[in-house]
Amino acid sequence: MLAVRRGKKVEFSPEVLEQAQQIIRRYPEGQQKSALIPLLHLAQEQFGGYLSVEAMDYIAELLHLKPIEVYEVATFYSMFHLKPVGRYVLEVCHTGPCEIKGAEWLIQTLKKKLGIQEGETTADGLFTLRRVECLAACGYAPMLQCGERYYEFLDTEEKVDALLEQLRQNAIT
Amino acid sequence: MRRLLLLEKAHIEEIDRYDIYRREGGYTSVEKALKSMSPQEVVEEVKKSGLRGRGGAGFPTGLKWSFLDKKSGRPRYLVCNADESEPGTFKDRYLMEKLPHLLIEGLIVSSYALEANRAFIYVRGEFKWIIKILERAIEEARTAGWLGKNILGSGFDLDIVVHPGAGAYICGEETALLESLEGKRGLPRVKPPFPAVVGLYGMPTVVNNVETLAAVPWIVLNGGDAYASIGIGKSTGTKLISACGNIKKPGVYEVELGLSVEEFLYSDEWCGGMEGEYGLKAIVPGGSSVPILPAHLALKTASGQPRLLSYESMADGGFETGSMLGSGGFIVYDEAQCIVRNTYNFARFYHHESCGQCSPCREGTGWLERLLHKIEEGHGTLHDIDLLWDVQKKIEGNTICPLGDAAAWPVASALRHFRQEFEAHVHQPQQCLFRRRASFVFANASVEIA
Ligand SMILES: Cc1cc2nc3c(=O)[nH]c(=O)nc-3n(C[C@H](O)[C@H](O)[C@H](O)COP(=O)(O)O)c2cc1C
Ligand code: SF4
Ligand code: FES
């Protein structure tokens, strides 16, 4: 198993637990397993941006599933991170339409500016750089996703600098 | 003449809010359907309209609806496919961002027609802001009485749930989507049985694309015949085309089916022509899965007719000289683009996205990627080119779901139309346009290309 143990139990706060229960109630009687992917998103968001073994076991418990049913789903989907990541995960689309508009340029530029390779995290824990497949922003390339947002038309060094600066500022405030 | 059936109101300020949408005539199709039509009458209008699925396959929507098992009396589900992950396609996103209430209105009238009391919108997980937009719109619609129990006193109940995916192209395939919605890995099911009989939770289910469902309110309001009078032949109505690549004005456009590719590409009303100094080299007209067309076949069919944005014209000439309208992901390549590089990129994509259930796809897509990488890197032989042809042939038609075909077709069509470019990579790899262009682009940024 590729996933990481964090060494201590995790659980949702009462408010988040209520949110989780609401999600579970959206599905028909007896079909609570449908809530698995939404709850894994919630867990990833709540527990530091990745899914530790403990986080997955906790979700299994909430949904009355066997842990393996959670692991096999968590490992199938590319949005779930099984290892710790930086505060901002920069996910650059490198599929065809983005490639012809400079996706490789954007990736190399970010590597150089951040001093990391793909898949790595900066020493200050702020940025992780990844390649991802088409994000349905093909007309607005080159682009990347970070958190809840897309950043599009990142075609000059100035724009890349401005984005990194903005994220660094957000981290402080 | 430019007719907008879907995006007519997209430019109205705050049209994503219920009050504005309603003020502009929103939800009247629900009033009409629930108060004056039977579910079967709605199905009939959709059949008459000739509306075809906008998710890629172009299957007639009314016909699909008529296959839904209503007789057994088991609960029925409507699932909206908002997974939008086919490279080159970004139209559903636009529609949901601008007009979330149009999709909800479409879901209500369609669920009524299907006599389904629960509908799901399966949205790709990366669209986090869209999930929020949809959830807010659903809440607004519920508050206004368009969702919930006994809607408009008709006795019809409906709830809509927004469900996120988590990053897997294969979950756009309808049966993988249903597996994923059930909280499992997105592994396509063997068909038959079709979802219309055994779908979500084993119950009768219809899966439709966002754009398909958004077309239904207009049909209910204006009638199937009125819809069928728009467009050309069996390609009725309008279609959203997401245009990208080397054009002046990338974006999402609604076109009446039958518009010529030439006008769409060069007119200022649409793509605005090529972006730079280079001419047109090729077009992938319907998302990465459909065959690539070289410039001359993109603009005219082999028999010399103008190529049109319609299901039939796009397919004219079969795979020898034609392609498919697909999802409407329109990718334009200029003469500075390297077809080998692009084919490699797509092969890499399909290999990455293969769910691994069937060996022709799992192994075959890996072979395609490796062979293309070797050729693109300048280490290929003429034998590799023949092997590439052979491998794609062995995938096509031999897999559980169409992802295998989708991986094979771009390779087959690139070899068919651009074989000399593959051979040039064997003989003079340093001439690769991607590398030449990259070194030019990268010179300004003082970074090295991998
Ligand atoms: C690999 C693969 C990916 C697909 N991705 C999508 C998608 O992202 N969105 C979509 O609507 N249909 C997608 N489809 C088509 C669906 O399987 C299905 O045909 C469609 O949702 C039906 O809706 P429609 O009849 O309204 O087009 C995909 C099919 C395959 C084989
Ligand atoms: S064709 Fe590929 S993606 Fe489809 S079921 Fe087979 S292995 Fe999975
Ligand atoms: S190819 Fe990058 S967003 Fe579609």
XYZ file of C-alpha atoms and ligand atoms in Angstrom:
666
model
C 0.000 0.000 0.000
C 1.329 3.363 -1.053
C -0.476 5.386 1.570
C 1.096 6.995 4.585
C 0.296 6.430 8.258
C 0.177 9.590 10.219
C 0.401 7.777 13.548
C -2.625 9.207 15.246
C -6.368 8.919 14.916
C -8.267 11.629 13.070
C -11.892 12.681 13.293
C -14.165 15.448 12.039
C -15.205 18.288 14.323
C -18.902 18.171 15.330
C -19.817 20.744 12.643
C -18.015 18.877 9.902
C -19.478 15.609 11.127
C -22.942 17.101 10.719
C -21.982 18.141 7.179
C -20.856 14.557 6.531
C -24.146 13.174 7.858
C -26.036 15.530 5.563
C -24.073 14.217 2.597
C -24.834 10.629 3.588
C -28.558 11.421 3.842
C -28.634 12.643 0.223
C -28.530 9.056 -1.037
C -31.345 6.516 -0.979
C -31.820 4.216 1.997
C -29.192 1.478 1.989
C -26.972 3.233 -0.560
C -24.763 5.156 1.840
C -21.662 3.918 0.025
C -22.481 6.544 -2.618
C -21.259 9.119 -0.115
C -17.738 7.690 -0.236
C -16.196 10.001 -2.833
C -17.792 13.164 -1.398
C -16.583 12.179 2.079
C -13.062 11.456 0.859
C -13.007 14.972 -0.608
C -14.130 16.314 2.741
C -11.520 14.272 4.608
C -8.739 15.401 2.297
C -9.757 18.999 2.830
C -10.011 18.621 6.617
C -6.948 16.488 7.271
C -4.101 18.407 5.653
C -4.654 17.991 1.935
C -4.045 14.249 1.684
C -5.573 10.940 2.731
C -3.600 9.096 5.370
C -4.431 5.507 6.274
C -6.101 6.817 9.412
C -8.249 9.245 7.415
C -9.402 6.465 5.102
C -10.103 4.136 8.028
C -12.151 6.870 9.673
C -14.302 7.266 6.537
C -14.720 3.485 6.383
C -16.006 3.581 9.943
C -18.453 6.421 9.215
C -19.919 4.565 6.250
C -19.753 1.080 7.783
C -17.463 -0.120 4.990
C -14.451 -2.387 5.052
C -11.254 -0.332 4.896
C -10.279 -2.033 1.628
C -13.441 -0.649 -0.017
C -12.166 2.819 0.792
C -8.539 2.186 -0.185
C -9.471 0.786 -3.584
C -11.511 3.870 -4.373
C -8.992 6.364 -2.994
C -6.236 4.852 -5.153
C -8.332 4.883 -8.333
C -9.014 8.614 -8.563
C -6.307 11.123 -9.393
C -7.645 13.918 -7.171
C -6.898 11.975 -4.006
C -3.377 12.452 -2.678
C -2.023 9.566 -0.664
C 1.069 11.383 0.505
C 1.466 14.750 2.203
C 1.441 17.698 -0.200
C 2.225 21.385 0.034
C -0.348 23.961 1.010
C -0.876 24.838 -2.652
C -0.888 22.001 -5.153
C -0.244 23.444 -8.615
C -1.743 21.045 -11.138
C -0.802 21.917 -14.696
C -2.800 20.401 -17.529
C -0.462 18.862 -20.097
C -2.959 17.232 -22.477
C -2.863 17.962 -26.250
C -4.753 21.260 -26.563
C -2.847 22.716 -23.609
C 0.431 21.366 -24.919
C 0.086 23.220 -28.191
C -0.444 26.425 -26.226
C 2.612 26.061 -24.026
C 1.869 23.638 -21.163
C 5.477 22.398 -21.231
C 6.714 25.962 -21.022
C 4.527 26.543 -17.975
C 5.735 23.371 -16.249
C 9.409 24.145 -16.897
C 8.923 27.740 -15.768
C 7.306 26.644 -12.513
C 10.045 24.066 -11.897
C 12.668 26.725 -12.313
C 10.942 29.348 -10.208
C 10.096 26.951 -7.395
C 13.333 24.990 -7.565
C 11.537 21.648 -7.501
C 10.851 18.748 -9.838
C 7.395 17.460 -10.724
C 5.801 15.652 -7.817
C 7.967 17.480 -5.298
C 7.109 20.028 -2.617
C 9.084 23.202 -1.869
C 11.130 23.204 1.353
C 8.813 25.791 2.945
C 5.904 23.387 2.421
C 4.004 25.889 0.286
C 3.969 24.433 -3.219
C 3.652 21.013 -4.805
C 3.900 20.732 -8.596
C 1.982 18.091 -10.572
C 0.936 17.340 -14.115
C -2.695 16.450 -14.700
C -4.871 15.559 -17.670
C -7.429 17.762 -19.428
C -9.342 19.979 -17.009
C -11.904 21.280 -19.522
C -10.143 24.609 -19.921
C -8.586 23.788 -23.299
C -9.417 27.160 -24.861
C -7.837 29.080 -22.015
C -4.412 27.427 -21.988
C -1.816 27.267 -20.613
C -3.522 26.779 -17.298
C -3.370 25.123 -13.913
C -5.672 24.262 -11.073
C -4.899 25.261 -7.522
C -7.403 24.427 -4.800
C -10.891 25.478 -5.785
C -9.783 27.588 -8.706
C -8.471 27.493 -12.243
C -5.786 29.972 -13.306
C -5.928 30.383 -17.066
C -3.906 32.036 -19.869
C -0.672 31.725 -17.849
C 1.446 32.521 -20.877
C 4.035 34.988 -19.593
C 6.586 34.956 -16.793
C 4.926 38.042 -15.327
C 1.630 36.213 -14.919
C 3.338 33.214 -13.346
C 5.244 35.475 -10.934
C 2.068 37.326 -10.024
C 0.244 34.069 -9.289
C 3.028 32.702 -7.071
C 3.253 36.033 -5.251
C -0.491 36.114 -4.691
C -0.474 32.604 -3.248
C 2.463 33.431 -0.963
C 0.543 36.457 0.287
C -2.562 34.346 0.891
C -0.459 31.955 2.941
C 0.564 34.748 5.315
C -2.872 36.277 5.803
C -28.612 33.809 -39.264
C -27.494 33.050 -35.748
C -30.051 31.217 -33.629
C -29.476 30.663 -29.984
C -31.630 28.105 -28.224
C -29.341 27.406 -25.287
C -27.238 30.500 -24.775
C -29.800 33.135 -25.715
C -29.824 34.485 -22.166
C -26.238 33.684 -21.222
C -25.160 37.308 -21.399
C -27.811 38.700 -19.098
C -26.219 39.918 -15.912
C -26.712 37.596 -12.930
C -28.741 35.133 -14.986
C -27.278 32.465 -12.719
C -29.557 33.790 -9.964
C -33.091 32.478 -9.693
C -34.935 35.808 -9.654
C -33.320 37.019 -12.826
C -33.702 33.685 -14.589
C -37.365 33.526 -13.654
C -37.952 37.164 -14.679
C -36.542 36.247 -18.102
C -39.083 33.478 -18.546
C -37.248 30.645 -16.849
C -39.123 27.562 -15.617
C -42.111 28.136 -17.916
C -41.438 24.774 -19.558
C -41.979 23.137 -16.166
C -45.329 24.907 -15.807
C -46.335 23.837 -19.286
C -45.257 20.212 -18.883
C -46.603 19.600 -15.396
C -49.894 21.402 -15.938
C -50.821 20.478 -19.483
C -48.808 17.490 -20.685
C -48.522 13.856 -19.683
C -45.035 12.381 -19.238
C -45.544 10.399 -22.432
C -46.396 13.574 -24.339
C -43.099 15.107 -23.271
C -41.256 11.986 -24.488
C -43.100 12.258 -27.804
C -42.094 15.893 -28.306
C -38.456 15.020 -27.625
C -38.694 12.157 -30.112
C -40.190 14.486 -32.733
C -37.464 17.051 -32.125
C -34.791 14.678 -33.371
C -32.554 15.801 -30.476
C -29.421 13.656 -30.311
C -27.180 13.110 -27.317
C -24.595 15.872 -27.013
C -22.142 13.853 -24.922
C -20.390 12.388 -27.925
C -22.259 9.432 -29.374
C -25.187 11.382 -30.856
C -27.787 8.768 -29.928
C -31.406 9.994 -30.371
C -32.559 11.163 -26.948
C -36.268 10.419 -27.333
C -35.502 6.878 -28.400
C -33.191 6.353 -25.436
C -35.932 7.617 -23.143
C -38.452 5.224 -24.651
C -36.208 2.273 -23.697
C -36.474 3.144 -20.008
C -38.174 0.350 -18.105
C -41.274 1.956 -16.595
C -43.377 -1.206 -16.596
C -41.630 -3.028 -13.764
C -42.538 -0.165 -11.430
C -39.085 -0.039 -9.852
C -37.678 3.405 -8.953
C -36.199 5.195 -11.952
C -33.274 7.584 -12.007
C -32.101 10.349 -14.286
C -28.363 10.993 -14.177
C -26.836 14.056 -15.763
C -23.345 13.445 -17.099
C -21.324 16.555 -16.217
C -18.001 14.749 -16.113
C -16.715 16.691 -19.135
C -13.212 15.267 -19.494
C -12.819 14.617 -23.205
C -9.757 16.654 -24.260
C -10.859 19.661 -26.300
C -14.282 19.815 -24.656
C -15.237 22.632 -22.273
C -18.804 23.475 -23.180
C -20.797 21.937 -20.304
C -18.698 23.902 -17.888
C -19.701 27.123 -19.660
C -23.351 26.183 -19.666
C -23.384 25.311 -15.960
C -21.449 28.430 -14.977
C -23.683 30.765 -16.941
C -27.055 29.057 -16.834
C -27.292 26.626 -13.916
C -31.059 27.095 -13.782
C -31.429 26.048 -17.420
C -29.874 22.694 -16.543
C -32.128 22.353 -13.488
C -35.174 23.250 -15.564
C -34.118 20.609 -18.096
C -33.661 18.062 -15.341
C -37.140 18.746 -13.966
C -39.001 18.377 -17.259
C -36.892 15.382 -18.258
C -37.406 13.651 -14.899
C -41.127 14.302 -15.269
C -41.063 12.690 -18.720
C -39.172 9.694 -17.342
C -41.279 9.572 -14.179
C -38.114 9.630 -12.119
C -38.261 11.114 -8.625
C -34.571 11.439 -8.075
C -31.961 12.933 -10.355
C -28.208 13.172 -9.932
C -25.732 15.533 -11.535
C -22.361 13.788 -11.682
C -19.878 16.664 -11.936
C -16.158 16.161 -12.377
C -14.564 16.798 -8.988
C -12.220 19.488 -10.282
C -15.213 21.770 -11.000
C -15.474 22.804 -7.346
C -16.889 26.235 -8.031
C -19.491 24.769 -10.386
C -20.642 22.375 -7.696
C -21.272 25.438 -5.518
C -23.117 27.244 -8.307
C -25.344 24.218 -8.908
C -26.025 23.622 -5.228
C -27.037 27.230 -4.726
C -29.292 27.121 -7.792
C -30.935 23.900 -6.587
C -31.551 25.491 -3.214
C -33.119 28.537 -4.891
C -35.306 26.324 -7.069
C -36.407 24.300 -4.047
C -37.303 27.430 -2.114
C -39.342 28.673 -5.068
C -41.255 25.399 -5.194
C -39.798 23.841 -8.360
C -38.298 20.920 -6.471
C -39.483 18.789 -3.597
C -42.861 17.171 -3.025
C -45.932 17.658 -5.186
C -44.415 20.268 -7.502
C -47.027 22.831 -8.684
C -49.687 20.602 -7.185
C -49.106 18.045 -9.928
C -48.350 15.160 -7.600
C -44.865 14.899 -9.073
C -41.929 14.796 -6.602
C -38.316 15.450 -7.481
C -34.999 15.847 -5.707
C -31.714 16.659 -7.389
C -28.364 15.722 -5.859
C -25.028 17.091 -7.065
C -22.380 14.394 -6.852
C -18.650 15.070 -7.375
C -16.259 12.785 -9.235
C -12.605 12.708 -8.295
C -10.470 12.802 -11.416
C -10.904 9.910 -13.846
C -11.710 10.377 -17.542
C -13.278 6.934 -17.688
C -16.075 8.060 -15.365
C -17.541 9.972 -18.302
C -18.446 6.599 -19.802
C -21.988 6.085 -18.582
C -21.626 2.733 -16.825
C -18.307 3.693 -15.197
C -20.101 6.841 -14.060
C -22.814 4.757 -12.412
C -20.219 2.604 -10.649
C -18.492 5.742 -9.442
C -21.794 7.201 -8.253
C -22.299 4.011 -6.245
C -19.033 4.721 -4.451
C -16.821 2.311 -6.374
C -13.917 2.418 -8.783
C -14.981 3.667 -12.204
C -14.888 0.372 -14.080
C -17.232 0.240 -17.100
C -19.858 -2.501 -17.007
C -20.401 -5.056 -19.719
C -23.468 -4.129 -21.801
C -26.138 -5.454 -22.109
C -27.898 -5.023 -19.767
C -28.144 -1.333 -20.603
C -28.718 1.298 -17.913
C -32.288 1.755 -19.165
C -32.998 -1.617 -17.559
C -30.201 -2.122 -15.000
C -28.615 1.202 -14.107
C -27.936 3.068 -10.889
C -28.411 0.745 -7.868
C -29.615 -1.831 -10.377
C -32.625 0.323 -11.252
C -33.779 1.660 -14.643
C -31.681 4.738 -15.395
C -31.204 7.297 -18.134
C -27.818 9.001 -18.445
C -27.753 12.216 -20.466
C -25.201 14.907 -21.100
C -25.631 18.421 -19.637
C -26.205 20.020 -23.034
C -28.774 17.390 -24.038
C -30.864 18.065 -20.930
C -30.520 21.820 -21.337
C -32.077 21.539 -24.802
C -35.280 19.975 -23.487
C -37.027 23.105 -22.049
C -36.986 24.798 -25.464
C -38.457 21.680 -27.058
C -41.227 21.469 -24.461
C -42.076 25.157 -24.920
C -41.865 25.373 -28.698
C -42.614 21.822 -29.744
C -40.552 19.037 -31.257
C -41.429 20.058 -34.797
C -40.103 23.577 -34.279
C -36.812 22.154 -32.992
C -36.597 19.711 -35.886
C -36.981 22.578 -38.364
C -33.688 24.028 -37.118
C -30.431 22.470 -38.243
C -29.908 20.187 -41.202
C -31.332 16.738 -41.979
C -31.010 14.395 -39.019
C -28.788 16.881 -37.227
C -31.511 18.990 -35.700
C -31.200 22.023 -33.467
C -28.073 23.725 -32.261
C -24.832 22.451 -30.782
C -22.277 23.955 -28.467
C -18.816 23.840 -29.964
C -15.811 24.489 -27.739
C -13.087 25.781 -30.014
C -9.419 25.731 -29.041
C -5.928 25.457 -30.468
C -4.274 27.913 -32.827
C -7.246 30.208 -33.442
C -7.787 33.880 -32.703
C -10.885 33.481 -30.559
C -11.008 30.269 -28.553
C -14.248 29.792 -26.645
C -17.677 28.211 -26.512
C -20.058 28.912 -29.392
C -23.578 27.791 -30.099
C -24.011 26.978 -33.770
C -27.002 25.877 -35.751
C -26.087 22.405 -36.992
C -25.138 22.658 -40.644
C -22.821 25.667 -40.374
C -19.758 25.093 -42.545
C -16.420 24.385 -40.903
C -14.880 27.046 -43.100
C -17.237 29.742 -41.888
C -16.919 28.619 -38.283
C -13.136 28.687 -38.452
C -12.559 31.882 -40.417
C -15.496 34.153 -39.665
C -15.009 36.842 -37.028
C -18.331 35.864 -35.561
C -16.805 32.545 -34.466
C -13.160 31.461 -34.242
C -11.837 34.487 -36.114
C -9.315 32.536 -38.179
C -5.833 31.275 -37.403
C -4.056 33.031 -34.554
C -0.656 33.617 -36.096
C 1.260 33.599 -39.329
C 0.765 29.880 -40.024
C -1.991 28.319 -42.073
C -4.328 25.487 -41.130
C -2.777 22.041 -40.887
C -5.432 19.865 -39.273
C -8.578 19.797 -37.158
C -9.791 17.320 -34.563
C -13.476 18.253 -34.789
C -15.154 16.388 -31.941
C -12.832 15.902 -28.982
C -9.571 13.943 -28.827
C -11.262 10.594 -29.490
C -12.349 11.312 -33.047
C -10.180 10.981 -36.164
C -7.979 13.942 -37.067
C -8.656 15.577 -40.449
C -5.955 17.239 -42.539
C -6.815 20.789 -43.693
C -8.246 19.846 -47.079
C -10.558 17.187 -45.614
C -11.523 19.397 -42.693
C -12.879 22.074 -45.012
C -14.263 19.843 -47.772
C -15.398 16.245 -47.919
C -13.611 13.841 -50.289
C -16.410 14.397 -52.802
C -15.764 18.141 -52.763
C -18.782 19.221 -50.709
C -18.241 21.820 -47.999
C -17.678 20.046 -44.657
C -20.439 21.028 -42.248
C -20.810 20.946 -38.501
C -23.387 18.159 -38.531
C -23.309 14.490 -37.545
C -23.659 13.307 -41.149
C -21.284 15.685 -42.892
C -18.555 15.137 -40.294
C -18.829 11.396 -40.811
C -18.942 11.686 -44.615
C -16.273 9.431 -46.068
C -16.205 7.125 -43.043
C -12.883 6.816 -41.310
C -11.007 6.904 -44.635
C -11.679 10.594 -45.200
C -14.139 11.651 -42.500
C -14.395 12.003 -38.744
C -17.137 12.576 -36.148
C -18.932 15.514 -34.568
C -18.406 13.834 -31.178
C -18.646 16.132 -28.179
C -18.019 19.304 -30.185
C -14.468 19.737 -28.918
C -12.971 21.510 -31.929
C -9.165 21.502 -31.831
C -7.351 23.477 -34.522
C -3.694 22.873 -35.443
C -1.574 25.262 -37.460
C 1.283 24.281 -39.751
C 3.842 24.694 -36.991
C 2.325 21.815 -34.981
C 3.851 18.353 -34.920
C 1.278 15.642 -35.561
C 3.534 12.917 -34.143
C 3.907 14.812 -30.891
C 0.173 15.387 -30.659
C -0.590 11.735 -31.382
C 1.913 10.703 -28.726
C 0.315 13.098 -26.247
C -3.158 11.640 -26.827
C -1.842 8.055 -26.636
C -0.230 8.915 -23.317
C -3.554 10.318 -22.151
C -5.517 7.163 -23.032
C -2.906 4.909 -21.485
C -3.081 6.958 -18.299
C -6.877 6.858 -18.293
C -7.415 3.192 -19.215
C -9.163 1.510 -16.290
C -7.180 -1.656 -16.953
C -10.074 -4.116 -17.112
C -9.439 -5.457 -20.598
C -6.025 -6.398 -21.862
C -6.288 -5.021 -25.421
C -6.869 -1.570 -23.943
C -4.620 -1.826 -20.872
C -1.642 -3.274 -22.758
C -2.413 -1.799 -26.166
C -2.551 1.796 -24.989
C 0.825 1.258 -23.298
C 2.258 -0.048 -26.543
C 0.863 2.941 -28.447
C 2.379 5.347 -25.960
C 5.807 3.696 -25.960
C 6.030 3.334 -29.730
C 4.955 6.917 -30.291
C 7.364 8.167 -27.668
C 10.186 6.303 -29.359
C 9.303 7.740 -32.770
C 8.793 11.248 -31.397
C 12.168 11.082 -29.629
C 13.839 10.209 -32.917
C 14.657 6.580 -32.119
C 11.905 4.994 -34.188
C 12.176 2.759 -37.243
C 9.856 2.234 -40.187
C 8.984 -1.087 -38.615
C 7.737 0.765 -35.517
C 5.319 2.703 -37.699
C 3.886 -0.537 -39.071
C 3.734 -1.981 -35.585
C 1.827 1.085 -34.427
C -0.795 0.458 -37.091
C -0.994 -3.166 -36.088
C -1.427 -2.433 -32.367
C -4.204 0.111 -32.841
C -6.049 -2.351 -35.112
C -5.916 -4.976 -32.388
C -7.442 -2.663 -29.801
C -10.305 -1.382 -31.925
C -13.527 -3.266 -31.337
C -12.023 -5.685 -28.811
C -12.779 -3.942 -25.543
C -15.553 -3.625 -22.957
C -16.073 0.099 -23.413
C -15.340 2.543 -26.239
C -12.219 3.978 -24.582
C -10.224 1.389 -26.493
C -11.585 2.674 -29.806
C -11.055 6.231 -28.653
C -7.381 5.440 -28.127
C -7.037 3.664 -31.461
C -8.774 6.155 -33.768
C -6.487 9.154 -33.281
C -3.480 6.943 -34.018
C -5.063 5.313 -37.054
C -6.163 8.622 -38.552
C -2.811 10.322 -37.915
C -1.036 7.446 -39.676
C -3.537 7.489 -42.505
C -3.253 11.206 -43.235
C 0.216 12.136 -41.972
C 2.345 9.056 -42.554
C 5.084 11.123 -44.195
C 5.489 13.032 -40.935
C 6.037 9.819 -38.989
C 8.575 8.692 -41.578
C 10.312 12.049 -41.375
C 10.758 11.469 -37.642
C 12.581 8.258 -38.467
C 14.811 9.820 -41.103
C 15.335 13.378 -39.819
C 14.226 13.538 -36.189
C 15.834 16.939 -35.671
C 13.180 18.369 -38.008
C 10.411 17.642 -35.470
C 8.228 20.746 -35.424
C 7.479 20.457 -31.722
C 11.144 20.625 -30.868
C 11.828 23.464 -33.259
C 8.888 25.429 -32.020
C 9.685 24.645 -28.409
C 13.242 25.904 -28.744
C 11.835 29.097 -30.223
C 9.206 29.577 -27.529
C 11.570 28.569 -24.774
C 14.338 30.914 -25.873
C 12.470 33.851 -24.349
C 11.887 32.106 -21.063
C 15.441 30.852 -20.632
C 14.238 27.410 -19.604
C 15.069 24.058 -21.124
C 12.549 21.698 -22.592
C 12.536 18.243 -21.062
C -14.343 7.057 -22.353
C -15.620 7.814 -22.464
C -15.748 9.067 -21.887
C -16.937 9.776 -21.957
N -17.004 10.998 -21.380
C -18.183 11.672 -21.411
C -18.297 12.941 -20.761
O -17.335 13.450 -20.159
N -19.493 13.572 -20.807
C -20.583 13.022 -21.441
O -21.646 13.614 -21.431
N -20.495 11.830 -22.065
C -19.326 11.148 -22.054
N -19.261 9.921 -22.661
C -20.493 9.375 -23.301
C -21.370 8.675 -22.268
O -20.966 7.323 -22.161
C -22.838 8.680 -22.660
O -22.942 8.203 -23.950
C -23.487 10.029 -22.599
O -23.343 10.614 -21.338
C -24.948 9.902 -22.914
O -25.559 11.163 -22.915
P -26.175 11.787 -24.246
O -26.957 10.704 -24.932
O -27.028 12.878 -23.748
O -25.029 12.255 -25.064
C -18.051 9.206 -22.619
C -17.914 7.955 -23.213
C -16.733 7.269 -23.146
C -16.636 5.921 -23.783
S -11.685 -0.403 -22.923
Fe -10.117 0.347 -21.497
S -11.200 1.809 -20.209
Fe -12.789 0.587 -21.234
S -13.239 -1.104 -19.823
Fe -11.601 -1.833 -21.162
S -9.675 -1.326 -20.073
Fe -11.322 -0.140 -19.145
S -6.259 20.036 -22.665
Fe -5.754 21.220 -20.932
S -7.680 21.780 -20.183
Fe -8.186 20.504 -21.863
